[in-house]
């Protein structure tokens, strides 16, 4: 089996402009806020190397199950040396393109270390990265942005191997041609690019792939825009997080992704009736006697079905798995909402006293049993950190393994807050009040009905 030297790497210097916004460091380097460089390149056990050379080919890309599992084992060995949990690939991994896989593994490395995932792939930077991939070298470095970084890996089996050499084999003595001596500025530059700007909520990625003379060439570009971001066709929130936490695929699908295509929207009534507008209808509790009124619904990202939840905690599943409920159990306060965990496909219920009840979803804490200035009125999931927020009628927000960007708690309101919604583009959120007022936190403001005469109070908000 013919092989080329694995991991022939190059990277441009990280360009850091003065006065940048969103860095959690003042040292002049966005990477300084992320991680310290490893002391040395990672030495793999011979057993893992043997598996790699047995199961992977290099000309061109190898997306086989055997090679994927062999290289994932190497990454997980590296994570274990840092006392981090093993990486689990999303269940749609084999249906993704090489650039999409590159983006996914970069963000999985970030999330493993508690960093905010980069938002998504931009076709603008994909084109720049593709230039590097096709020329078998580092992509051109974008100029004039808050932060930019580029990197390239040639002669690798697939994006997992590119990730391994970028993250764990990037110091002196590695294939990194920008690290000719110990302590050279280019040592660990790829790792620093991937883990840079821990507080960045707007950073975008471009990725490219080409086969050059029979060898795979993978490139990436990282950019923090100065202003509004371009459209994104592939994002962490919509295309990665919903596929995490499911059983791993055992073989590539025949074609495409198993995620159902949906559109439109549904309304749910207090009697359990569902009204579907441009979205599939799978049934409802309408016309069925209920012990308590329905107070909310959530969509199953895997089946496109949905759940209804009643104020007594009862959950009713339609074309969606039933994972349990608080129905029939004693509650200290009524249930006021439900939200899907995009990582597991389960759901959380939240009660007016702030209690959270998890079903096929992890429990990260709640306000249950703690003194509150106002009742909790809703819950939203943070797909970037896999946690959730509770929001109270006085505008207070309580974050549990979720980013806190502020709230209206303690500030005068003309009307009580009745709900909140995630902005998947920024990772921030909006609160909405009964009079239609909208309050933004790390999310853009597009207007509101605040101050406008309404025939009935606003009851909720959705993206």
PDB file of C-alpha atoms in Angstrom, residues 39-242:
ATOM      1  CA  UNK A  39       4.571  20.506  26.017  1.00  0.00           C
ATOM      2  CA  UNK A  40       5.286  18.095  23.166  1.00  0.00           C
ATOM      3  CA  UNK A  41       3.712  16.290  20.242  1.00  0.00           C
ATOM      4  CA  UNK A  42       1.488  13.405  21.208  1.00  0.00           C
ATOM      5  CA  UNK A  43       3.025   9.945  20.903  1.00  0.00           C
ATOM      6  CA  UNK A  44       0.431   7.365  19.921  1.00  0.00           C
ATOM      7  CA  UNK A  45       0.532   3.763  21.126  1.00  0.00           C
ATOM      8  CA  UNK A  46       1.710   1.385  18.430  1.00  0.00           C
ATOM      9  CA  UNK A  47      -1.649  -0.394  18.510  1.00  0.00           C
ATOM     10  CA  UNK A  48      -3.421   2.759  17.319  1.00  0.00           C
ATOM     11  CA  UNK A  49      -0.818   3.357  14.622  1.00  0.00           C
ATOM     12  CA  UNK A  50      -1.192  -0.214  13.417  1.00  0.00           C
ATOM     13  CA  UNK A  51      -4.953   0.179  13.152  1.00  0.00           C
ATOM     14  CA  UNK A  52      -4.586   3.405  11.210  1.00  0.00           C
ATOM     15  CA  UNK A  53      -2.225   1.878   8.667  1.00  0.00           C
ATOM     16  CA  UNK A  54      -4.390  -1.214   8.327  1.00  0.00           C
ATOM     17  CA  UNK A  55      -7.745   0.538   7.949  1.00  0.00           C
ATOM     18  CA  UNK A  56      -6.928   3.804   6.148  1.00  0.00           C
ATOM     19  CA  UNK A  57      -5.794   4.559   2.653  1.00  0.00           C
ATOM     20  CA  UNK A  58      -4.645   8.004   1.678  1.00  0.00           C
ATOM     21  CA  UNK A  59      -5.270   8.282  -2.059  1.00  0.00           C
ATOM     22  CA  UNK A  60      -7.666  10.045  -2.219  1.00  0.00           C
ATOM     23  CA  UNK A  61     -10.010  10.662   0.775  1.00  0.00           C
ATOM     24  CA  UNK A  62     -11.015   7.707   2.960  1.00  0.00           C
ATOM     25  CA  UNK A  63     -14.462   8.087   4.514  1.00  0.00           C
ATOM     26  CA  UNK A  64     -14.859   4.393   5.305  1.00  0.00           C
ATOM     27  CA  UNK A  65     -16.170   3.197   8.654  1.00  0.00           C
ATOM     28  CA  UNK A  66     -12.921   1.412   9.484  1.00  0.00           C
ATOM     29  CA  UNK A  67     -10.715   4.442   8.821  1.00  0.00           C
ATOM     30  CA  UNK A  68     -13.128   6.794  10.565  1.00  0.00           C
ATOM     31  CA  UNK A  69     -13.147   4.680  13.709  1.00  0.00           C
ATOM     32  CA  UNK A  70      -9.358   4.230  13.643  1.00  0.00           C
ATOM     33  CA  UNK A  71      -8.658   7.951  13.401  1.00  0.00           C
ATOM     34  CA  UNK A  72     -11.379   8.836  15.895  1.00  0.00           C
ATOM     35  CA  UNK A  73      -9.643   6.522  18.365  1.00  0.00           C
ATOM     36  CA  UNK A  74      -6.443   8.547  17.902  1.00  0.00           C
ATOM     37  CA  UNK A  75      -8.263  11.816  18.588  1.00  0.00           C
ATOM     38  CA  UNK A  76      -9.920  10.319  21.648  1.00  0.00           C
ATOM     39  CA  UNK A  77      -6.528   9.177  22.904  1.00  0.00           C
ATOM     40  CA  UNK A  78      -5.390  12.780  22.620  1.00  0.00           C
ATOM     41  CA  UNK A  79      -8.474  14.045  24.426  1.00  0.00           C
ATOM     42  CA  UNK A  80      -7.938  11.497  27.180  1.00  0.00           C
ATOM     43  CA  UNK A  81      -4.411  12.790  27.787  1.00  0.00           C
ATOM     44  CA  UNK A  82      -6.030  16.172  28.508  1.00  0.00           C
ATOM     45  CA  UNK A  83      -8.633  14.503  30.744  1.00  0.00           C
ATOM     46  CA  UNK A  84     -11.423  15.384  28.359  1.00  0.00           C
ATOM     47  CA  UNK A  85     -14.388  13.268  27.314  1.00  0.00           C
ATOM     48  CA  UNK A  86     -14.122  11.278  24.065  1.00  0.00           C
ATOM     49  CA  UNK A  87     -15.388  12.829  20.867  1.00  0.00           C
ATOM     50  CA  UNK A  88     -18.657  11.482  19.477  1.00  0.00           C
ATOM     51  CA  UNK A  89     -19.366  12.206  15.836  1.00  0.00           C
ATOM     52  CA  UNK A  90     -22.839  13.389  14.821  1.00  0.00           C
ATOM     53  CA  UNK A  91     -25.097  10.673  13.476  1.00  0.00           C
ATOM     54  CA  UNK A  92     -25.152  12.301  10.014  1.00  0.00           C
ATOM     55  CA  UNK A  93     -21.336  12.250   9.722  1.00  0.00           C
ATOM     56  CA  UNK A  94     -21.145   9.999   6.659  1.00  0.00           C
ATOM     57  CA  UNK A  95     -23.595  12.116   4.695  1.00  0.00           C
ATOM     58  CA  UNK A  96     -21.492  15.271   5.135  1.00  0.00           C
ATOM     59  CA  UNK A  97     -19.061  16.642   2.583  1.00  0.00           C
ATOM     60  CA  UNK A  98     -15.350  16.879   3.426  1.00  0.00           C
ATOM     61  CA  UNK A  99     -15.581  20.658   4.096  1.00  0.00           C
ATOM     62  CA  UNK A 100     -18.601  20.079   6.333  1.00  0.00           C
ATOM     63  CA  UNK A 101     -16.758  17.319   8.214  1.00  0.00           C
ATOM     64  CA  UNK A 102     -13.813  19.676   8.641  1.00  0.00           C
ATOM     65  CA  UNK A 103     -16.054  22.311  10.216  1.00  0.00           C
ATOM     66  CA  UNK A 104     -17.722  19.745  12.466  1.00  0.00           C
ATOM     67  CA  UNK A 105     -14.502  18.315  13.882  1.00  0.00           C
ATOM     68  CA  UNK A 106     -13.111  21.814  14.520  1.00  0.00           C
ATOM     69  CA  UNK A 107     -16.199  22.715  16.544  1.00  0.00           C
ATOM     70  CA  UNK A 108     -16.216  19.380  18.380  1.00  0.00           C
ATOM     71  CA  UNK A 109     -12.658  20.126  19.542  1.00  0.00           C
ATOM     72  CA  UNK A 110     -13.788  23.555  20.737  1.00  0.00           C
ATOM     73  CA  UNK A 111     -16.885  22.325  22.534  1.00  0.00           C
ATOM     74  CA  UNK A 112     -14.859  19.577  24.235  1.00  0.00           C
ATOM     75  CA  UNK A 113     -12.880  22.340  25.929  1.00  0.00           C
ATOM     76  CA  UNK A 114     -15.867  24.466  26.885  1.00  0.00           C
ATOM     77  CA  UNK A 115     -15.383  26.959  24.058  1.00  0.00           C
ATOM     78  CA  UNK A 116     -18.203  28.440  22.000  1.00  0.00           C
ATOM     79  CA  UNK A 117     -18.512  26.643  18.647  1.00  0.00           C
ATOM     80  CA  UNK A 118     -17.798  28.663  15.539  1.00  0.00           C
ATOM     81  CA  UNK A 119     -21.156  29.555  13.984  1.00  0.00           C
ATOM     82  CA  UNK A 120     -21.009  27.954  10.590  1.00  0.00           C
ATOM     83  CA  UNK A 121     -19.577  27.627   7.100  1.00  0.00           C
ATOM     84  CA  UNK A 122     -19.630  30.699   4.878  1.00  0.00           C
ATOM     85  CA  UNK A 123     -19.573  30.133   1.123  1.00  0.00           C
ATOM     86  CA  UNK A 124     -17.372  33.227   0.854  1.00  0.00           C
ATOM     87  CA  UNK A 125     -14.619  31.703   2.976  1.00  0.00           C
ATOM     88  CA  UNK A 126     -15.259  28.244   1.528  1.00  0.00           C
ATOM     89  CA  UNK A 127     -14.097  29.675  -1.808  1.00  0.00           C
ATOM     90  CA  UNK A 128     -10.931  31.058  -0.191  1.00  0.00           C
ATOM     91  CA  UNK A 129     -10.215  27.741   1.536  1.00  0.00           C
ATOM     92  CA  UNK A 130     -10.845  25.865  -1.712  1.00  0.00           C
ATOM     93  CA  UNK A 131      -8.146  27.966  -3.380  1.00  0.00           C
ATOM     94  CA  UNK A 132      -5.652  26.699  -0.833  1.00  0.00           C
ATOM     95  CA  UNK A 133      -6.836  23.104  -1.108  1.00  0.00           C
ATOM     96  CA  UNK A 134      -6.531  23.091  -4.893  1.00  0.00           C
ATOM     97  CA  UNK A 135      -3.070  24.668  -4.824  1.00  0.00           C
ATOM     98  CA  UNK A 136      -1.908  22.231  -2.116  1.00  0.00           C
ATOM     99  CA  UNK A 137      -0.884  24.995   0.265  1.00  0.00           C
ATOM    100  CA  UNK A 138      -2.172  27.414   2.857  1.00  0.00           C
ATOM    101  CA  UNK A 139      -5.153  29.485   1.629  1.00  0.00           C
ATOM    102  CA  UNK A 140      -4.751  33.229   1.048  1.00  0.00           C
ATOM    103  CA  UNK A 141      -5.138  35.069   4.350  1.00  0.00           C
ATOM    104  CA  UNK A 142      -8.236  37.330   4.440  1.00  0.00           C
ATOM    105  CA  UNK A 143      -7.425  40.927   5.318  1.00  0.00           C
ATOM    106  CA  UNK A 144      -9.233  43.680   7.180  1.00  0.00           C
ATOM    107  CA  UNK A 145     -11.247  41.625   9.653  1.00  0.00           C
ATOM    108  CA  UNK A 146     -11.282  41.518  13.441  1.00  0.00           C
ATOM    109  CA  UNK A 147      -9.390  38.236  13.354  1.00  0.00           C
ATOM    110  CA  UNK A 148      -8.279  35.844  10.639  1.00  0.00           C
ATOM    111  CA  UNK A 149      -6.417  32.557  10.521  1.00  0.00           C
ATOM    112  CA  UNK A 150      -5.799  29.904   7.880  1.00  0.00           C
ATOM    113  CA  UNK A 151      -4.431  26.375   7.783  1.00  0.00           C
ATOM    114  CA  UNK A 152      -3.874  23.460   5.465  1.00  0.00           C
ATOM    115  CA  UNK A 153      -3.112  19.731   5.680  1.00  0.00           C
ATOM    116  CA  UNK A 154      -1.921  17.676   2.757  1.00  0.00           C
ATOM    117  CA  UNK A 155      -1.551  13.931   2.416  1.00  0.00           C
ATOM    118  CA  UNK A 156      -4.105  13.107   5.102  1.00  0.00           C
ATOM    119  CA  UNK A 157      -6.694  10.363   4.923  1.00  0.00           C
ATOM    120  CA  UNK A 158      -9.666  12.559   5.857  1.00  0.00           C
ATOM    121  CA  UNK A 159     -10.611  15.557   8.054  1.00  0.00           C
ATOM    122  CA  UNK A 160     -10.189  13.486  11.234  1.00  0.00           C
ATOM    123  CA  UNK A 161      -6.514  12.973  10.461  1.00  0.00           C
ATOM    124  CA  UNK A 162      -6.156  16.655   9.594  1.00  0.00           C
ATOM    125  CA  UNK A 163      -7.655  17.420  13.002  1.00  0.00           C
ATOM    126  CA  UNK A 164      -5.218  15.091  14.740  1.00  0.00           C
ATOM    127  CA  UNK A 165      -2.101  16.650  13.227  1.00  0.00           C
ATOM    128  CA  UNK A 166      -3.443  20.181  13.721  1.00  0.00           C
ATOM    129  CA  UNK A 167      -4.377  19.615  17.346  1.00  0.00           C
ATOM    130  CA  UNK A 168      -1.958  17.026  18.735  1.00  0.00           C
ATOM    131  CA  UNK A 169       1.064  16.871  16.397  1.00  0.00           C
ATOM    132  CA  UNK A 170       1.783  20.521  15.612  1.00  0.00           C
ATOM    133  CA  UNK A 171       4.936  21.278  17.623  1.00  0.00           C
ATOM    134  CA  UNK A 172       8.641  20.989  16.916  1.00  0.00           C
ATOM    135  CA  UNK A 173       9.467  17.698  15.218  1.00  0.00           C
ATOM    136  CA  UNK A 174       6.037  17.378  13.644  1.00  0.00           C
ATOM    137  CA  UNK A 175       5.097  17.745   9.951  1.00  0.00           C
ATOM    138  CA  UNK A 176       4.296  21.413  10.691  1.00  0.00           C
ATOM    139  CA  UNK A 177       6.658  23.257   8.322  1.00  0.00           C
ATOM    140  CA  UNK A 178       6.032  26.489  10.223  1.00  0.00           C
ATOM    141  CA  UNK A 179       7.673  25.026  13.332  1.00  0.00           C
ATOM    142  CA  UNK A 180      11.327  24.561  12.293  1.00  0.00           C
ATOM    143  CA  UNK A 181      12.623  24.891  15.856  1.00  0.00           C
ATOM    144  CA  UNK A 182      11.344  24.662  19.416  1.00  0.00           C
ATOM    145  CA  UNK A 183       9.543  27.858  20.343  1.00  0.00           C
ATOM    146  CA  UNK A 184       9.185  29.117  16.761  1.00  0.00           C
ATOM    147  CA  UNK A 185       6.134  31.366  16.249  1.00  0.00           C
ATOM    148  CA  UNK A 186       4.494  28.822  13.958  1.00  0.00           C
ATOM    149  CA  UNK A 187       4.539  25.993  16.477  1.00  0.00           C
ATOM    150  CA  UNK A 188       1.006  24.964  17.464  1.00  0.00           C
ATOM    151  CA  UNK A 189      -0.398  27.630  15.128  1.00  0.00           C
ATOM    152  CA  UNK A 190      -3.065  25.252  13.790  1.00  0.00           C
ATOM    153  CA  UNK A 191      -4.219  24.311  17.287  1.00  0.00           C
ATOM    154  CA  UNK A 192      -4.306  27.973  18.291  1.00  0.00           C
ATOM    155  CA  UNK A 193      -6.398  28.834  15.242  1.00  0.00           C
ATOM    156  CA  UNK A 194      -8.915  26.137  16.090  1.00  0.00           C
ATOM    157  CA  UNK A 195      -9.134  27.033  19.784  1.00  0.00           C
ATOM    158  CA  UNK A 196      -8.812  30.811  19.401  1.00  0.00           C
ATOM    159  CA  UNK A 197     -11.244  33.444  20.515  1.00  0.00           C
ATOM    160  CA  UNK A 198     -13.026  31.522  23.205  1.00  0.00           C
ATOM    161  CA  UNK A 199     -15.594  34.286  23.639  1.00  0.00           C
ATOM    162  CA  UNK A 200     -16.201  34.791  19.921  1.00  0.00           C
ATOM    163  CA  UNK A 201     -19.864  34.306  19.041  1.00  0.00           C
ATOM    164  CA  UNK A 202     -19.657  35.521  15.441  1.00  0.00           C
ATOM    165  CA  UNK A 203     -16.610  33.676  14.068  1.00  0.00           C
ATOM    166  CA  UNK A 204     -17.115  31.875  10.770  1.00  0.00           C
ATOM    167  CA  UNK A 205     -15.279  29.085   9.003  1.00  0.00           C
ATOM    168  CA  UNK A 206     -14.451  28.347   5.409  1.00  0.00           C
ATOM    169  CA  UNK A 207     -13.314  24.861   4.405  1.00  0.00           C
ATOM    170  CA  UNK A 208     -12.093  23.320   1.184  1.00  0.00           C
ATOM    171  CA  UNK A 209     -11.025  19.944  -0.168  1.00  0.00           C
ATOM    172  CA  UNK A 210      -9.266  18.788  -3.304  1.00  0.00           C
ATOM    173  CA  UNK A 211      -7.333  15.812  -4.595  1.00  0.00           C
ATOM    174  CA  UNK A 212      -3.921  16.868  -5.898  1.00  0.00           C
ATOM    175  CA  UNK A 213      -1.772  14.253  -7.649  1.00  0.00           C
ATOM    176  CA  UNK A 214      -3.851  11.579  -5.916  1.00  0.00           C
ATOM    177  CA  UNK A 215      -3.453  12.999  -2.412  1.00  0.00           C
ATOM    178  CA  UNK A 216      -6.081  14.668  -0.236  1.00  0.00           C
ATOM    179  CA  UNK A 217      -5.685  18.383   0.482  1.00  0.00           C
ATOM    180  CA  UNK A 218      -7.783  19.914   3.269  1.00  0.00           C
ATOM    181  CA  UNK A 219      -7.815  23.633   4.063  1.00  0.00           C
ATOM    182  CA  UNK A 220      -9.614  25.900   6.508  1.00  0.00           C
ATOM    183  CA  UNK A 221     -10.108  29.634   7.008  1.00  0.00           C
ATOM    184  CA  UNK A 222     -11.274  31.271  10.249  1.00  0.00           C
ATOM    185  CA  UNK A 223     -12.689  34.813  10.247  1.00  0.00           C
ATOM    186  CA  UNK A 224     -14.300  37.091  12.790  1.00  0.00           C
ATOM    187  CA  UNK A 225     -16.362  39.591  10.755  1.00  0.00           C
ATOM    188  CA  UNK A 226     -16.369  43.270  11.668  1.00  0.00           C
ATOM    189  CA  UNK A 227     -20.067  43.661  10.956  1.00  0.00           C
ATOM    190  CA  UNK A 228     -23.010  41.654   9.706  1.00  0.00           C
ATOM    191  CA  UNK A 229     -22.209  38.068   8.788  1.00  0.00           C
ATOM    192  CA  UNK A 230     -22.880  36.669   5.303  1.00  0.00           C
ATOM    193  CA  UNK A 231     -25.528  33.963   4.815  1.00  0.00           C
ATOM    194  CA  UNK A 232     -24.573  30.558   6.197  1.00  0.00           C
ATOM    195  CA  UNK A 233     -25.749  27.333   4.588  1.00  0.00           C
ATOM    196  CA  UNK A 234     -24.302  24.982   7.223  1.00  0.00           C
ATOM    197  CA  UNK A 235     -24.291  25.882  10.928  1.00  0.00           C
ATOM    198  CA  UNK A 236     -23.495  24.279  14.270  1.00  0.00           C
ATOM    199  CA  UNK A 237     -26.976  25.063  15.596  1.00  0.00           C
ATOM    200  CA  UNK A 238     -28.949  23.667  12.660  1.00  0.00           C
ATOM    201  CA  UNK A 239     -26.718  21.016  11.075  1.00  0.00           C
ATOM    202  CA  UNK A 240     -24.541  19.638  13.864  1.00  0.00           C
ATOM    203  CA  UNK A 241     -26.041  19.990  17.342  1.00  0.00           C
ATOM    204  CA  UNK A 242     -29.334  18.229  16.439  1.00  0.00           C
TER     205      UNK A 242
END
